[in-house]
Tab-separated table of C-alpha atoms in Angstrom:
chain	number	residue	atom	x	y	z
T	68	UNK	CA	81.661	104.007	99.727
T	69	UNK	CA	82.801	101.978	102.733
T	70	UNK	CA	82.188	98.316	103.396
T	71	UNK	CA	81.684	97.251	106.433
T	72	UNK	CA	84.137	95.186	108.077
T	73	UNK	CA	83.723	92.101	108.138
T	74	UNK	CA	83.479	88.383	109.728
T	75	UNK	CA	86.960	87.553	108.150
T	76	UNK	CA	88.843	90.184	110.286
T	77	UNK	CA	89.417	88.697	113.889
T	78	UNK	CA	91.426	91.822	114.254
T	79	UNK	CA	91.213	95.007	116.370
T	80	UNK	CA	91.507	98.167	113.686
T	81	UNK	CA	94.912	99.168	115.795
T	82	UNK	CA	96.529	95.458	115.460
T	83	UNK	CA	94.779	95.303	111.859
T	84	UNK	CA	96.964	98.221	111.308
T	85	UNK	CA	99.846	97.266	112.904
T	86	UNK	CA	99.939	94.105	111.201
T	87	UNK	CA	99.768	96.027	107.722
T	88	UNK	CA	102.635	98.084	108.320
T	89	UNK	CA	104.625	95.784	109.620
T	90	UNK	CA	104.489	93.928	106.531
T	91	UNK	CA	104.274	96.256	104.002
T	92	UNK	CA	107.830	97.759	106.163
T	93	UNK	CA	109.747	95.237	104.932
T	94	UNK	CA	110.763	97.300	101.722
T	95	UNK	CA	111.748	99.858	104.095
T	96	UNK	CA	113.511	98.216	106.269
T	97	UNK	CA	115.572	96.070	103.688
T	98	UNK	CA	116.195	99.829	102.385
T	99	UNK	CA	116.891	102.201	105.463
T	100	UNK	CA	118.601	99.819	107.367
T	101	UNK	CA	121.700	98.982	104.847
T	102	UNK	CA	122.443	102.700	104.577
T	103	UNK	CA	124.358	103.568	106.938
T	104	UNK	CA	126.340	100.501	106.078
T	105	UNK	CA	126.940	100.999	102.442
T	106	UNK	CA	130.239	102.551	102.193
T	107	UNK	CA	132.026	99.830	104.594
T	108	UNK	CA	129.898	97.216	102.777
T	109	UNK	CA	131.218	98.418	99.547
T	110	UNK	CA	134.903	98.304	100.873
T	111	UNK	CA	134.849	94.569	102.012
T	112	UNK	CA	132.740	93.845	98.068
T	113	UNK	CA	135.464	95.385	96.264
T	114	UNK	CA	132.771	97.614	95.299
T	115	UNK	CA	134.706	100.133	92.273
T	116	UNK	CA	132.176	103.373	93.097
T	117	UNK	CA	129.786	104.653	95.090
T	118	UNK	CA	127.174	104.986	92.163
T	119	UNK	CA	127.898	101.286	91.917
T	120	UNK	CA	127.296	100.521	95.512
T	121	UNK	CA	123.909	102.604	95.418
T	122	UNK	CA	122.647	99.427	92.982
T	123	UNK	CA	122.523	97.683	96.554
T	124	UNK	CA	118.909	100.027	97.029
T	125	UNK	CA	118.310	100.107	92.996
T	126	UNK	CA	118.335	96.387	92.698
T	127	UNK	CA	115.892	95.926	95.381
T	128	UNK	CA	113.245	97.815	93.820
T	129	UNK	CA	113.834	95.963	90.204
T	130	UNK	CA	113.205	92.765	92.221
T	131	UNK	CA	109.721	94.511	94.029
T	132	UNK	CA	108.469	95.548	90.709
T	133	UNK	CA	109.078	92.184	88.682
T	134	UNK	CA	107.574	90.547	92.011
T	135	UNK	CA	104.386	92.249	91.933
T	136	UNK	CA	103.708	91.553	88.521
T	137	UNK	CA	102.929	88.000	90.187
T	138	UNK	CA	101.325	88.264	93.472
T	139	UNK	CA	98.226	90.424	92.676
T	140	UNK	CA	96.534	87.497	90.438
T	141	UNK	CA	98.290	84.892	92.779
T	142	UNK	CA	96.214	85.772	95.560
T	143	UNK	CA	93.304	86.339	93.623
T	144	UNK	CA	93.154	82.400	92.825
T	145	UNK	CA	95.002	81.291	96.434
T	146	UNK	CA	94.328	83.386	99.019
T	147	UNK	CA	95.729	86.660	100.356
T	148	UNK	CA	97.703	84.925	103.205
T	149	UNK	CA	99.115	81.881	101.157
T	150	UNK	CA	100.333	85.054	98.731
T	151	UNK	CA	102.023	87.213	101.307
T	152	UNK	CA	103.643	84.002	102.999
T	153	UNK	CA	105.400	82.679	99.350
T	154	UNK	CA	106.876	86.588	99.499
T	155	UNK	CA	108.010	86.392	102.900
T	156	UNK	CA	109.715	82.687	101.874
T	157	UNK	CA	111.949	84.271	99.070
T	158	UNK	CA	112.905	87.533	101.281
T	159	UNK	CA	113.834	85.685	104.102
T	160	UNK	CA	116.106	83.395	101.296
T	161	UNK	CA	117.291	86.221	99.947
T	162	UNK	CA	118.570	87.608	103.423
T	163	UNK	CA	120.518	84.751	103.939
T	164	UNK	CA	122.223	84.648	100.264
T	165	UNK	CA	122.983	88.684	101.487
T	166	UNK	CA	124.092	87.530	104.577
T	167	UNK	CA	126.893	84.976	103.691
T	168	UNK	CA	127.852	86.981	100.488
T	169	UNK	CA	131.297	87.026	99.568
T	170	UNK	CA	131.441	89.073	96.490
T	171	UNK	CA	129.115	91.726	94.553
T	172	UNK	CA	127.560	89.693	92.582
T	173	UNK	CA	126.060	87.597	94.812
T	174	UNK	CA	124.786	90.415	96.924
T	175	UNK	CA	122.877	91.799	94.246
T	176	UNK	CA	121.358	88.594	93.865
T	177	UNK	CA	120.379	88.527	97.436
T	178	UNK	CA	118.899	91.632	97.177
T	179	UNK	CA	117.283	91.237	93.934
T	180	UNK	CA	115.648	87.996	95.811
T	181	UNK	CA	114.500	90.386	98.898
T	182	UNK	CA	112.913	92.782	96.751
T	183	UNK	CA	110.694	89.832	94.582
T	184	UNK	CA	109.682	88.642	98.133
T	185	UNK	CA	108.994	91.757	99.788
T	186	UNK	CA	106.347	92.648	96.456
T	187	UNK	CA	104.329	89.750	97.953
T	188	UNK	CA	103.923	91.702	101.210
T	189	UNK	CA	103.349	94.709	100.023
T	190	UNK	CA	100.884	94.260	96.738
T	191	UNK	CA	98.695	91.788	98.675
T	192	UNK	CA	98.565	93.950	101.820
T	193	UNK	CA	96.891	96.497	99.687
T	194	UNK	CA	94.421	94.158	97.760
T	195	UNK	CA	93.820	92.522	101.518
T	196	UNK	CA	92.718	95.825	102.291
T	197	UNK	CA	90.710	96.658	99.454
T	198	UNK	CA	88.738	93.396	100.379
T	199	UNK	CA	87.908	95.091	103.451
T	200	UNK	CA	87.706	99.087	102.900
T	201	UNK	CA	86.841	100.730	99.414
T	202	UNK	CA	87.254	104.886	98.442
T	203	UNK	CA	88.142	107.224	101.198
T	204	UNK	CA	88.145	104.967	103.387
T	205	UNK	CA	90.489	103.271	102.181
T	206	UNK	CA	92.914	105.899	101.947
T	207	UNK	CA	91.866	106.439	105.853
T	208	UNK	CA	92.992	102.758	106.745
T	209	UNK	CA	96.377	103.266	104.117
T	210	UNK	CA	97.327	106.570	105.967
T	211	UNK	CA	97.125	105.074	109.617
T	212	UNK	CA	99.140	102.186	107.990
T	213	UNK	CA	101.510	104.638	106.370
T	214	UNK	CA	101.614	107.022	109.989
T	215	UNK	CA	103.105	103.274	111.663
T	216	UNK	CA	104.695	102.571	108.875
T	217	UNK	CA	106.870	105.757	108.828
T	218	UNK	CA	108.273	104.983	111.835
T	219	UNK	CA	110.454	102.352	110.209
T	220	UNK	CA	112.738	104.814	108.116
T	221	UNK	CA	112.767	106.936	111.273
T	222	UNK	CA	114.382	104.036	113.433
T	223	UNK	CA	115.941	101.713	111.109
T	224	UNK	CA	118.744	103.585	110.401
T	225	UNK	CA	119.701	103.974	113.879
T	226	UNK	CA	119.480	100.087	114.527
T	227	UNK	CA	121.405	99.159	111.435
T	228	UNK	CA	123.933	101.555	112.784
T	229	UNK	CA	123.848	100.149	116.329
T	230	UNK	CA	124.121	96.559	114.252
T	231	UNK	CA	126.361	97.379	111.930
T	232	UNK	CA	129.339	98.612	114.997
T	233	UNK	CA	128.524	95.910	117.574
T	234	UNK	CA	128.243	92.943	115.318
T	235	UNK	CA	128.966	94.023	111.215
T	236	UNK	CA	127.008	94.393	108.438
T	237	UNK	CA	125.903	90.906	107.802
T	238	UNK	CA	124.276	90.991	111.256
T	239	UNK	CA	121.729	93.317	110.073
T	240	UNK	CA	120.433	90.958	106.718
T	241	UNK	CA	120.078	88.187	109.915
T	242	UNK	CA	117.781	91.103	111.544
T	243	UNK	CA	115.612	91.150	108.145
T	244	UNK	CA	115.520	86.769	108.625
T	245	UNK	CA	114.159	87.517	112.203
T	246	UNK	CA	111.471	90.242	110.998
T	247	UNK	CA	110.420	88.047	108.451
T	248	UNK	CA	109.814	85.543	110.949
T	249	UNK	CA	107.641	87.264	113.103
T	250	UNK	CA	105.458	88.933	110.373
T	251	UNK	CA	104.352	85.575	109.022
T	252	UNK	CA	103.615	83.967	112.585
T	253	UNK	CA	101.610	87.327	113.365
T	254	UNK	CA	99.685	86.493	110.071
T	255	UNK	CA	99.167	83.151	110.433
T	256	UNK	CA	98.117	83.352	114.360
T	257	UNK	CA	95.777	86.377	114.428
T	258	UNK	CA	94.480	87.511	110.825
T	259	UNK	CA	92.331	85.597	108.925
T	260	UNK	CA	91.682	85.231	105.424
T	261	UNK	CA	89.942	88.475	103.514
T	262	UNK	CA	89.628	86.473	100.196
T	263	UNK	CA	87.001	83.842	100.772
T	264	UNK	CA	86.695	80.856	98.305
T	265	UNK	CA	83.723	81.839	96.559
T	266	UNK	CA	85.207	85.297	95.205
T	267	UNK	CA	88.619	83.592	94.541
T	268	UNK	CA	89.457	84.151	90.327
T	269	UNK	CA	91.122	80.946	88.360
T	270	UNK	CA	94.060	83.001	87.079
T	271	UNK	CA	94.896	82.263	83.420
T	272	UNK	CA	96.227	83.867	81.023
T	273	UNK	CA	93.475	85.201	79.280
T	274	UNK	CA	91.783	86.602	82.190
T	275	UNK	CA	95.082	88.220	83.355
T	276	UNK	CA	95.254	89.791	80.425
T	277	UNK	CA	91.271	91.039	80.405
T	278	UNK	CA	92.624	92.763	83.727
T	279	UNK	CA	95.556	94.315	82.808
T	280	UNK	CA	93.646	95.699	79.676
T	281	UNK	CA	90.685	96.843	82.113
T	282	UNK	CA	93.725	98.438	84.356
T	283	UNK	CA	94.607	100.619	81.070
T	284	UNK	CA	91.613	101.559	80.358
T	285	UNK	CA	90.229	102.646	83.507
T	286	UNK	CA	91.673	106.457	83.361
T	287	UNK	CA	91.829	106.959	86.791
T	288	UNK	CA	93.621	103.660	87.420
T	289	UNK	CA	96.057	104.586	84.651
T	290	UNK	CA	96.769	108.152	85.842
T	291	UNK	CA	97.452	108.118	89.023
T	292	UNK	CA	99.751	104.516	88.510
T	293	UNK	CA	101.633	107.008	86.313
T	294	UNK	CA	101.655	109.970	89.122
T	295	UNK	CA	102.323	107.758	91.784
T	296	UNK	CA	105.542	106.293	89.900
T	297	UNK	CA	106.944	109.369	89.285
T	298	UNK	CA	106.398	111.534	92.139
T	299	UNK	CA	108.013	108.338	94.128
T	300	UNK	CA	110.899	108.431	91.686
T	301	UNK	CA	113.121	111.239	93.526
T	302	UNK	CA	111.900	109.750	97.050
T	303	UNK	CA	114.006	106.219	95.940
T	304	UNK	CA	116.808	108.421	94.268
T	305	UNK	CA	117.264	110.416	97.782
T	306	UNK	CA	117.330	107.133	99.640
T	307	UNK	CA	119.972	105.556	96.768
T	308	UNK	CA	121.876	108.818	97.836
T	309	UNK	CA	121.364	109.854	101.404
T	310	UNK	CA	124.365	108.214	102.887
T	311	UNK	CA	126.353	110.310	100.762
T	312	UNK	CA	123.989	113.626	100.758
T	313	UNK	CA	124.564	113.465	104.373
T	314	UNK	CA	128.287	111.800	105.302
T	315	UNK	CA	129.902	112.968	102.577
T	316	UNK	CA	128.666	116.303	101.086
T	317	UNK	CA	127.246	117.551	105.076
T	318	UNK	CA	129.774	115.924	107.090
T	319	UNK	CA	127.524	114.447	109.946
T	320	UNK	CA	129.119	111.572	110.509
T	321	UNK	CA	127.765	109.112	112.819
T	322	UNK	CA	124.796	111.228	113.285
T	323	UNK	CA	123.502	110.423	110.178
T	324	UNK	CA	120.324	108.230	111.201
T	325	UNK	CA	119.386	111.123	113.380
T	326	UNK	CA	118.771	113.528	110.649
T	327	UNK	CA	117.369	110.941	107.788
T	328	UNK	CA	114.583	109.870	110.880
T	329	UNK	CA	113.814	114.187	111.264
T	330	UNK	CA	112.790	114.026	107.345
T	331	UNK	CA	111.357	110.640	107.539
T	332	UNK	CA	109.401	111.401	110.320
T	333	UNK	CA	107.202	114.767	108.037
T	334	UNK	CA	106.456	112.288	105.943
T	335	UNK	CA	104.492	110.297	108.866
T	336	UNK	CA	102.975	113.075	110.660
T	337	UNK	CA	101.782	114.097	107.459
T	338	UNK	CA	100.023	110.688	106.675
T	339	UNK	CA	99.023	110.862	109.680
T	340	UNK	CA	97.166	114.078	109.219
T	341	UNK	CA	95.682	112.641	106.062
T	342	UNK	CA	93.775	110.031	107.760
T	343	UNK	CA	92.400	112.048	109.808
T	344	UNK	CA	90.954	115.121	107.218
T	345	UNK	CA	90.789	113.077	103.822
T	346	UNK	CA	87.091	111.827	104.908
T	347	UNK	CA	86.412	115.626	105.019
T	348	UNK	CA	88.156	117.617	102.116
T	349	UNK	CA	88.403	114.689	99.879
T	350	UNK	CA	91.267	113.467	98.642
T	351	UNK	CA	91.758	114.789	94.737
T	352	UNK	CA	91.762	118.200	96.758
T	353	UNK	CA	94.438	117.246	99.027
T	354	UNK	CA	96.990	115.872	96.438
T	355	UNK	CA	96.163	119.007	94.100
T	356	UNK	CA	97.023	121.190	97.197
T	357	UNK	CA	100.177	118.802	97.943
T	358	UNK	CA	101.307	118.367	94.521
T	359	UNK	CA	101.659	122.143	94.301
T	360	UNK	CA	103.305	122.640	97.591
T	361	UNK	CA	105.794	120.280	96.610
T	362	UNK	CA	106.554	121.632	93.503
T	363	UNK	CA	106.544	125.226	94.554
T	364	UNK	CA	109.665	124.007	98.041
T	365	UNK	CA	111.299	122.422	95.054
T	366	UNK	CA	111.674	125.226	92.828
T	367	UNK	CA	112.252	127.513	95.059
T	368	UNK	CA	115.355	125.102	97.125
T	369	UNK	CA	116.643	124.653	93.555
T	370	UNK	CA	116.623	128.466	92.430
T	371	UNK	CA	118.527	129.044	96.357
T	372	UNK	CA	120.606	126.847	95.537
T	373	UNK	CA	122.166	127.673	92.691
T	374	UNK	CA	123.780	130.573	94.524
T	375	UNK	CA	125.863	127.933	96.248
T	376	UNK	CA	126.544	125.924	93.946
T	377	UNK	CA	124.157	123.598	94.399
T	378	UNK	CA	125.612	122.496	97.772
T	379	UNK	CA	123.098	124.812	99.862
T	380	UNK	CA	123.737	125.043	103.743
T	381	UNK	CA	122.903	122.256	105.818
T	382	UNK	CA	120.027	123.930	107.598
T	383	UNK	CA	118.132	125.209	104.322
T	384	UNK	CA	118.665	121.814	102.680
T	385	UNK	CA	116.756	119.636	106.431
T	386	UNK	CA	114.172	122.250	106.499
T	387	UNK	CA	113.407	122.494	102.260
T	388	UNK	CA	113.255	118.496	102.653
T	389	UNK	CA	111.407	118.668	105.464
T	390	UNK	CA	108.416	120.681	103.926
T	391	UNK	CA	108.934	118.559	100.552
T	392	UNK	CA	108.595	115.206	102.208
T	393	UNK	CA	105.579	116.177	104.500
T	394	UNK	CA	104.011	117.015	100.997
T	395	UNK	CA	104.667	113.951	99.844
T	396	UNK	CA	103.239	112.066	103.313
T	397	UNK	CA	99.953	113.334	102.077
T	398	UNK	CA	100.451	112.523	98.291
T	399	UNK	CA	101.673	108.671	98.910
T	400	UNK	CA	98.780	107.349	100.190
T	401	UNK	CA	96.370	109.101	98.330
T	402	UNK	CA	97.443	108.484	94.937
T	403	UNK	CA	97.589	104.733	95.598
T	404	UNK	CA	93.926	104.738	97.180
T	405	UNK	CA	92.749	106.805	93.922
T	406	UNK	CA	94.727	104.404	91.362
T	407	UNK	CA	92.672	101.392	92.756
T	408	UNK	CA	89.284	103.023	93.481
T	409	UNK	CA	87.375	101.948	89.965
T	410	UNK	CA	89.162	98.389	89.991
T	411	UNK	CA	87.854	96.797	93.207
T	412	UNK	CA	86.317	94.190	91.155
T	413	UNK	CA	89.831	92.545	89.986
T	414	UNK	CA	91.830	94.303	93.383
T	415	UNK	CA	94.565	91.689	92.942
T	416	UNK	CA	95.515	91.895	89.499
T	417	UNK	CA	95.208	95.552	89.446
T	418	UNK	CA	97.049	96.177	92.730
T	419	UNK	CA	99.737	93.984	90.938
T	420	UNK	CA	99.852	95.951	87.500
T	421	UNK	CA	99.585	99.460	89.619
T	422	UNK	CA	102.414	98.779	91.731
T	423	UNK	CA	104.646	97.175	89.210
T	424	UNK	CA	104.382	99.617	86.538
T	425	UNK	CA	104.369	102.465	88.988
T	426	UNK	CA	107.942	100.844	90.801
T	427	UNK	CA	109.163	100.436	87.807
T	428	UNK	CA	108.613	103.972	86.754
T	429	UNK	CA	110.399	104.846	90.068
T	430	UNK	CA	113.235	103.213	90.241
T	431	UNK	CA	114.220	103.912	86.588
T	432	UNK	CA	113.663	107.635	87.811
T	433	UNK	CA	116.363	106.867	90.381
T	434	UNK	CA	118.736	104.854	88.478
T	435	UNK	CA	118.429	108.112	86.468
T	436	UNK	CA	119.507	110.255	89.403
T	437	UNK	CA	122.277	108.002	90.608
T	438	UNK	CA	123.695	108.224	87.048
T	439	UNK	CA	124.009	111.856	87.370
T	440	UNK	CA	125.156	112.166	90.822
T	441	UNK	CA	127.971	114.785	91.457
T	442	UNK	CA	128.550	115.216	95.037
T	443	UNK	CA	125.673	118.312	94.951
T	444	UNK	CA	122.106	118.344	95.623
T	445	UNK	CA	121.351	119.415	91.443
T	446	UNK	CA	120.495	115.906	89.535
T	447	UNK	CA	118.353	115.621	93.022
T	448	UNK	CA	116.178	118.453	92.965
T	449	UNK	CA	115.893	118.632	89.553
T	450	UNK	CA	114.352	115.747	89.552
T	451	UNK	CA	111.716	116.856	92.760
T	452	UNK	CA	110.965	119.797	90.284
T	453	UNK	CA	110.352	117.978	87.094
T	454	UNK	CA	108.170	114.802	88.973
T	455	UNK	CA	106.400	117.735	90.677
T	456	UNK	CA	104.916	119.594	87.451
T	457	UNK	CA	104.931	116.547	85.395
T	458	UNK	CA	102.202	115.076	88.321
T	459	UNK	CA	100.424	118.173	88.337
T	460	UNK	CA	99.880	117.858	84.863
T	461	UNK	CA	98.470	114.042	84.995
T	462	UNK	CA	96.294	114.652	87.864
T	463	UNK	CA	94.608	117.609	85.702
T	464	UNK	CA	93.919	115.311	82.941
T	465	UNK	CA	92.638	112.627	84.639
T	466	UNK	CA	90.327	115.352	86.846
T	467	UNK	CA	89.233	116.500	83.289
T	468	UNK	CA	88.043	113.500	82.253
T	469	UNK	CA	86.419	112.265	85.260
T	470	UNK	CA	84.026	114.981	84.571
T	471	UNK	CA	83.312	114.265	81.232
């Protein structure tokens, strides 16, 4: 069902979108942009190990998932905008205790502080568009937010490169200050508010737990919260790694960005393709067919691989990852729109719960990978396999009992 848009949204649908991704980016940014950084970063912390200096990504995600715990009911009771602007506050804070950082310590709590504020973007960007768009439609307006969105991992690499050799590292947390900066005037200039007073909730406790109970109980919020947490698990444990997958196990040097914005880049043309045929097949159908095409490129890299040692060559690893992530373009998107189709009546606090538990989920699937890194692609794709059939599994069940 699809609700028509409307008064609150001064916006075009292309700056609507724009807007969106631009907010909800921020995670990626903070992400993609430190990486090829890390290892000189590390050097000037006194940073003992790479699997240490990977907790630079890890953290940011512990921060994102506490964070969204918070928002979801926030700007149930205050407003979507007055929600996304307290995130944007504590991210930009936590850019500057990054910047000026003198020791480990310090940066992690700079990051941890940029991933609580960049939950606020993200979890109220999705209940600000559930206000507006419900069901397939939804996950129409999410994948034309993720196919813009995309394009952050496939260019912010390359500028914190270009920062990182003409001005240093610390330039590029002053480049997250700036972003910050401009997604909250955008906000505050064109979009109005999607929450009007009269369907605002008095959060209390009691009520916040009524939703979080109604969040569990709904199966297909519960599912695909799980699915969506675990098939994103890998995703954050190839981005904890990449720098090293790449620099250090492939040897491409400074051409690095280049190849992690190829593999980013399947992952928007493929959202992109989902908003345009999800209306049409449906969108159970196309993770079931996506789930299964990601398990099947995972299986079958990790079987090649093996006769290599697990360090396959280059080419077989960029196009295997290639296929993988355009299969998971079409499952991101889709498993988030399905997760919050039965809850549109408490859209903040589920969006909250959904997100947290399912970032949580991930980046304990990643800390898991980092753990077990050993300079091969194994603890990696092992992990694509398992999150693949594990998925396939959950989606079955919930399908099951949808029909009963």
């Amino acid at each position: 069902m699809e609700q028509s848009k409307p008064s609150s949204q001064q916006l075009s649908f292309k700056e609507f979108v724009a807007l969106m991704a631009l907010l909800m980016s921020l995670v990626a940014l903070s992400t993609d942009a430190m990486l090829p950084a890390l290892q000189v970063m590390g050097e000037d912390l006194s940073v003992a190990s790479f699997q240490d200096i990977q907790l630079v990504v890890t953290i940011l995600f512990l921060g994102m998932a506490i964070g969204q715990f918070f928002y979801g009911p926030l700007s149930d009771q205050i407003g979507r905008k007055k929600g996304i602007y307290i995130g944007l506050i504590l991210f930009i804070l936590g850019s500057i205790l990054s910047w000026f950082a003198e020791d480990f310590s310090t940066m992690l709590a700079g990051r941890f502080l940029q991933g609580l504020g960049a939950a606020g973007s993200k979890i109220v960007v999705v209940a600000m568009i559930r206000d507006l768009f419900a069901g397939a439609s939804m996950a129409r307006v999410m994948s034309f937010i993720m196919g813009v969105f995309i394009l952050v991992p496939v260019l912010a690499p390359a500028m914190g490169q270009a920062i990182f050799l003409l001005w240093g590292w610390r330039a590029i947390f002053f480049s997250f200050i700036l972003l910050g900066l401009l997604g909250g005037l955008w906000l505050a200039i064109r979009q109005r508010e999607t929450l009007l007073p009269e369907r605002r909730i008095l959060v209390t406790p009691s009520n916040l737990w009524d939703g979080t109970c109604q969040t569990f109980r709904t199966p297909t919020a519960l599912g695909y919260m799980l699915a969506s947490g675990i098939i994103f698990g890998p995703f954050v444990g190839y981005l904890s790694s990449a720098q090293q997958i790449f620099q250090s196990v492939y040897g491409v040097g400074q051409a690095f960005p280049y190849y992690f914005a190829a593999l980013a880049l399947s992952i928007g043309l493929a959202s992109m393709l989902n908003g345009r045929i999800v209306m049409s097949i449906g969108m159970v159908p196309l993770v079931r067919i996506a789930l299964t095409t990601s398990t099947v490129v995972a299986a079958a890299f990790l079987t090649a691989s093996y006769f290599y040692d697990f360090v396959p060559p280059f080419g077989l690893f960029v196009v295997s990852f290639i296929l993988l992530f355009f299969a998971n373009g079409i499952l991101f998107g889709n498993l988030n729109s399905l997760a919050m189709e039965d809850v549109g009546e408490i859209a903040g606090i589920a969006s909250a719960i959904i997100g947290a538990i399912s970032t949580f989920l991930a980046m304990f699937i990643a800390w898991i990978i980092g753990r077990f890194y050993d300079e091969t692609l194994l603890p990696l794709t092992v992990a694509f396999v398992i999150s693949g059939l594990l998925t396939l599994f959950i989606v079955k069940r919930v399908t099951a009992l949808e029909r009963q």
